Coordinates of N, CA and C in Angstrom, one line a residue:
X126 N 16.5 8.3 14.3 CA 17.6 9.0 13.7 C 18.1 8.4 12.4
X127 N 17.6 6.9 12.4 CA 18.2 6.2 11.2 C 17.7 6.9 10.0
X128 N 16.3 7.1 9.9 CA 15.5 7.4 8.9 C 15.8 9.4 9.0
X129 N 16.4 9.4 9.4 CA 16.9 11.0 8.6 C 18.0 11.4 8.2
X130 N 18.8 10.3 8.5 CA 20.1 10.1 7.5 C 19.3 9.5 6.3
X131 N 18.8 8.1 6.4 CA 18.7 8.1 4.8 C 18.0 8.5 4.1
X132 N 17.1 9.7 4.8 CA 16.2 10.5 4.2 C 16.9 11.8 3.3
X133 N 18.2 12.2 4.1 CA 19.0 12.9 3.6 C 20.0 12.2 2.2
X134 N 20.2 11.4 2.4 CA 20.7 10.0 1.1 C 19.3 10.4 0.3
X135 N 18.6 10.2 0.6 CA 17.6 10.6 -0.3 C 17.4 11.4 -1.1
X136 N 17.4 12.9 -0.8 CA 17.8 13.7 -1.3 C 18.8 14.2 -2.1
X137 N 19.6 13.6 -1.4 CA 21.4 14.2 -2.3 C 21.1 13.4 -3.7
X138 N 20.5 12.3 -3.6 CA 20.0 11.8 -5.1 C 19.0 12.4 -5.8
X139 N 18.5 12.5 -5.3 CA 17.1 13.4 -5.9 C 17.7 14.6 -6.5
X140 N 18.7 15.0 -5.8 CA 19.4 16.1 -6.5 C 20.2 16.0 -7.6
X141 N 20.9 14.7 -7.0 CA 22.2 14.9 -8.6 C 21.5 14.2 -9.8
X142 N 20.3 13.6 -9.2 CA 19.8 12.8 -10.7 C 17.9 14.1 -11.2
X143 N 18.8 15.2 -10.8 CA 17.7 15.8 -11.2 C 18.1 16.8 -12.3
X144 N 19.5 16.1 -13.0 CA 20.1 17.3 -13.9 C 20.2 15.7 -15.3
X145 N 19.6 16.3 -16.5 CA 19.7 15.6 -17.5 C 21.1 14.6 -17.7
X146 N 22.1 15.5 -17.7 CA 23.4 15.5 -17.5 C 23.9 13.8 -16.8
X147 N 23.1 14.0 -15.3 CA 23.2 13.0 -14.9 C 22.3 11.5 -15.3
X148 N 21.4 11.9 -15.6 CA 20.6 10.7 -16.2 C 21.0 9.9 -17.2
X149 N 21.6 10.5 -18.3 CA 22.7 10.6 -19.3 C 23.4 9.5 -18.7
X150 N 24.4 10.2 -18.3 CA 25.4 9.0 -17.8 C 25.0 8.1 -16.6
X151 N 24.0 7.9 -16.3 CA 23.3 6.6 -15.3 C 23.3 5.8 -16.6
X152 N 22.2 6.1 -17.7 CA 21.7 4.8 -19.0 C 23.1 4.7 -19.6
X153 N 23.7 5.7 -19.7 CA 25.2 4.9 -20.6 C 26.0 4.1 -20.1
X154 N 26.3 4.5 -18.7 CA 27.4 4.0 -17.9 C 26.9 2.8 -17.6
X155 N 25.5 2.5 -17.2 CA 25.3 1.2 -16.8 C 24.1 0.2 -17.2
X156 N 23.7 1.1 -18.5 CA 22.4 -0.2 -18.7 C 23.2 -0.8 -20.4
X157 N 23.7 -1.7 -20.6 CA 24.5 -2.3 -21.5 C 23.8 -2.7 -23.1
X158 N 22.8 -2.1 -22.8 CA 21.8 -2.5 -24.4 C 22.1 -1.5 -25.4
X159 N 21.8 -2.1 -26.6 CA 22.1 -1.4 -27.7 C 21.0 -0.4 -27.8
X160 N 20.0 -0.3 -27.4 CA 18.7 0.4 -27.6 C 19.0 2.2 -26.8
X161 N 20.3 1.9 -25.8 CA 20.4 3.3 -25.3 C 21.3 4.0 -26.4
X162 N 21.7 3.3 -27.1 CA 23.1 4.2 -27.9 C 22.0 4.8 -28.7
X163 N 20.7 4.5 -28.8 CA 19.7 4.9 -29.8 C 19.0 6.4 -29.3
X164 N 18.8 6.3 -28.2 CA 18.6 7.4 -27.8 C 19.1 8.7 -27.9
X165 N 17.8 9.8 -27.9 CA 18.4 11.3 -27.9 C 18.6 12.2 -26.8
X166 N 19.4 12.0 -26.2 CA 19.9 12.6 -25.1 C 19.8 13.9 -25.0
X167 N 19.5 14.7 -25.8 CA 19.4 15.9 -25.7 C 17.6 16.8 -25.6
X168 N 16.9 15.3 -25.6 CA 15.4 15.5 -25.5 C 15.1 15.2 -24.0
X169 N 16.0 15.2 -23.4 CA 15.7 14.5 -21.7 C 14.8 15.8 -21.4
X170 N 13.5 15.1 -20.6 CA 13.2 16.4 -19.7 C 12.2 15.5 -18.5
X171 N 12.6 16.3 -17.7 CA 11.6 16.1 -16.8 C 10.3 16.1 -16.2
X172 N 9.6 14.8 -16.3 CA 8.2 14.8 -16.3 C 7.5 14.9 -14.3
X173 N 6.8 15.4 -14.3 CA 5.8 15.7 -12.8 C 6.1 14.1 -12.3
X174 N 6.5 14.0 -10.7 CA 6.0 12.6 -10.4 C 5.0 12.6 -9.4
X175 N 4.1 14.6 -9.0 CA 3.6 14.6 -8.2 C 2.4 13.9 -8.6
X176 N 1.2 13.2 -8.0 CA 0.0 13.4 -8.0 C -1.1 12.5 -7.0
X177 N -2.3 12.7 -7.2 CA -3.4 12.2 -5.9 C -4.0 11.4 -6.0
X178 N -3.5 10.2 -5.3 CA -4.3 9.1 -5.3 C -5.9 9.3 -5.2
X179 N -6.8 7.5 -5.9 CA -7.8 7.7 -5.6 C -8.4 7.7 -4.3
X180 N -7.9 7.5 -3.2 CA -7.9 8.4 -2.0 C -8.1 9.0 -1.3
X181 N -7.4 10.0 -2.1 CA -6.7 11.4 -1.8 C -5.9 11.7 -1.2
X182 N -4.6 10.8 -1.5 CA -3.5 10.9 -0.4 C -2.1 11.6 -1.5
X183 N -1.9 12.6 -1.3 CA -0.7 13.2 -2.1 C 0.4 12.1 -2.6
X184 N 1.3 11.9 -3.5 CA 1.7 11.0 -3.9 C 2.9 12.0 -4.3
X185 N 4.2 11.5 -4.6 CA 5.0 12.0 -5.0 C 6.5 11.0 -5.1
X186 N 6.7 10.5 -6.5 CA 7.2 9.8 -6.5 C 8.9 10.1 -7.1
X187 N 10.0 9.1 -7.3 CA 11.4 10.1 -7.3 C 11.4 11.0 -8.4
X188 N 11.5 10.4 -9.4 CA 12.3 10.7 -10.6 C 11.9 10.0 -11.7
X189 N 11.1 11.3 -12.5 CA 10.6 10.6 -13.9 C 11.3 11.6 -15.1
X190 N 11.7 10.6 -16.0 CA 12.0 11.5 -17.0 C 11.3 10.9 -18.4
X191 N 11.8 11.8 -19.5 CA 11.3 11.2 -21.0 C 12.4 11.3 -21.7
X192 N 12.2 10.6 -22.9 CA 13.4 11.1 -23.6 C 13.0 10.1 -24.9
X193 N 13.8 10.6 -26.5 CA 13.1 10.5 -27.8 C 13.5 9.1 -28.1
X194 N 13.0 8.1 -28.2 CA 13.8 6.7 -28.3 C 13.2 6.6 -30.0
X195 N 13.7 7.1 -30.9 CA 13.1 7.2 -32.6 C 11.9 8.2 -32.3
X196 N 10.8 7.5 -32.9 CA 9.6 8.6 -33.2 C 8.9 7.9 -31.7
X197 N 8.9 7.7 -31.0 CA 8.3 7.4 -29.5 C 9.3 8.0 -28.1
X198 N 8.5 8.2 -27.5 CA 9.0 8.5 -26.2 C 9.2 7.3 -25.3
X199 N 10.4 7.6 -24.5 CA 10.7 6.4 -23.3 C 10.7 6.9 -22.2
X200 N 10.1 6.0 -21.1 CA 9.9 6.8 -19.8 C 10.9 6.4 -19.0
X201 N 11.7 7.5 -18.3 CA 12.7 6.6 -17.2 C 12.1 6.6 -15.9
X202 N 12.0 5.6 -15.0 CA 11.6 6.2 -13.7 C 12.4 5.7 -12.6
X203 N 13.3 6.8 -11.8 CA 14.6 6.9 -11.2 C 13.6 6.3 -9.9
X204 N 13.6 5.0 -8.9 CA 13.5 4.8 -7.9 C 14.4 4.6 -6.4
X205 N 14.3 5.8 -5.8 CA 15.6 6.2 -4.9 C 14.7 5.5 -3.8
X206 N 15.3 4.3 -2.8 CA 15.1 4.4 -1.7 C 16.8 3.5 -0.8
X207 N 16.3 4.3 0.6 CA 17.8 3.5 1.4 C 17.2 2.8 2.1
X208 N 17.4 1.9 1.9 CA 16.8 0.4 3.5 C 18.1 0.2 4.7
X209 N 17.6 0.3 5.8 CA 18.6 -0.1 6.5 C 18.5 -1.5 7.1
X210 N 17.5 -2.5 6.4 CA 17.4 -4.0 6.3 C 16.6 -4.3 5.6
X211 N 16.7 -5.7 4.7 CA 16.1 -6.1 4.1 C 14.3 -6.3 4.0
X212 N 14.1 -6.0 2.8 CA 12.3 -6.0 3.2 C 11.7 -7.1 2.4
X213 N 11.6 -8.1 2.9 CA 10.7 -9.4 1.7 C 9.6 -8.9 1.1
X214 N 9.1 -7.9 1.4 CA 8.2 -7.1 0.7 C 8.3 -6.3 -0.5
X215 N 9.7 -6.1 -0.9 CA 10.3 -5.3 -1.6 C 9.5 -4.8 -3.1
X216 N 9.6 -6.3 -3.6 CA 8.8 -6.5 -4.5 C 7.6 -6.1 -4.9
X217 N 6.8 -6.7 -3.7 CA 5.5 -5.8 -3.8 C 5.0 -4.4 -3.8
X218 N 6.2 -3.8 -2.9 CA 6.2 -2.0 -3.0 C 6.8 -1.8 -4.1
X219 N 7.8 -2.5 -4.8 CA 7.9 -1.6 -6.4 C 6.3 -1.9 -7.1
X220 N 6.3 -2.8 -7.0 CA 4.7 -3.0 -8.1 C 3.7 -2.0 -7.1
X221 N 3.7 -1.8 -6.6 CA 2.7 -0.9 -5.7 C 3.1 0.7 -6.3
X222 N 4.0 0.8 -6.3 CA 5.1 2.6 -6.7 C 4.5 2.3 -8.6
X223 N 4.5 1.4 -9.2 CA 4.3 1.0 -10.5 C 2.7 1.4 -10.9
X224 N 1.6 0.6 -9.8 CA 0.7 0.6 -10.1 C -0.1 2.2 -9.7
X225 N 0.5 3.0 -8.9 CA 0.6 4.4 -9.0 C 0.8 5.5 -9.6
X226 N 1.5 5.1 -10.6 CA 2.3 5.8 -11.2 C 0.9 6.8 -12.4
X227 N 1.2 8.0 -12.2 CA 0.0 8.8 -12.9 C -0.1 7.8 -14.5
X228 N -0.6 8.3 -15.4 CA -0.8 7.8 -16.9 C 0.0 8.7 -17.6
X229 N 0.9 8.7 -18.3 CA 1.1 9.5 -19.0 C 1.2 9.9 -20.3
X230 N 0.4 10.7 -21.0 CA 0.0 10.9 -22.0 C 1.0 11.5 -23.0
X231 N 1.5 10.5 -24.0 CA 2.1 11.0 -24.9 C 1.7 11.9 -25.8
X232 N 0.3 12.2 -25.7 CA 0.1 13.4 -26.7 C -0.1 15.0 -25.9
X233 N 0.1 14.9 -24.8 CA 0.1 16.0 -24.4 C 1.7 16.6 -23.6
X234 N 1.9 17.7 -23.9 CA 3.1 17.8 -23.0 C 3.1 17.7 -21.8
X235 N 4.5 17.2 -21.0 CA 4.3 16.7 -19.8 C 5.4 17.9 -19.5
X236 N 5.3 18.7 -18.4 CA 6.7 19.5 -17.6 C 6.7 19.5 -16.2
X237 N 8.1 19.1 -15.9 CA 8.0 19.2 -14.0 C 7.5 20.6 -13.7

């Protein structure tokens, strides 16, 4: 039962941080560097976080975005999870979610 409450927490994020709008005010409100006031907010879009391991195990990761940081693109990548205890492992599953993460090619357009 635990894991479909916070599966549903999971979602409701997935939701509100799936509007530019919101992403916006995640990097302003709380990442404190001068490098965000740089940013163009109005180039946010949403890049695919589906894709297939070498595997072949479907992958689908939270929330990726881009956005114009000068003449380069910045990648955001929103990691939504709810733990209902601590995991000493933690660490290694973000670098694991990292080392998955498709390639993404700045010279081709990306669209969710």
């Amino acid at each position: 039962m635990a894991s479909k409450i916070h599966n549903r927490h999971d979602h409701s994020y997935k939701l509100l941080f799936s509007h530019p709008e919101m992403v916006r005010d995640l990097l302003t409100g709380f990442v404190k560097e001068a490098w965000v006031e740089q940013l163009d907010f109005s180039t946010l879009e949403k890049v695919s976080g589906s894709y297939v391991t070498e595997d072949l195990r479907d992958r689908e990761d939270d929330i990726i975005w881009r956005v114009r940081w000068g003449d380069d693109w910045l990648y955001v990548y929103l990691l939504l999870e709810f733990q209902s205890s601590e995991d000493e492992h933690m660490a290694v599953r973000i670098m694991t979610y990292l080392g998955l993460l498709p390639r993404l090619d700045s010279s081709k357009s990306l669209h969710a």
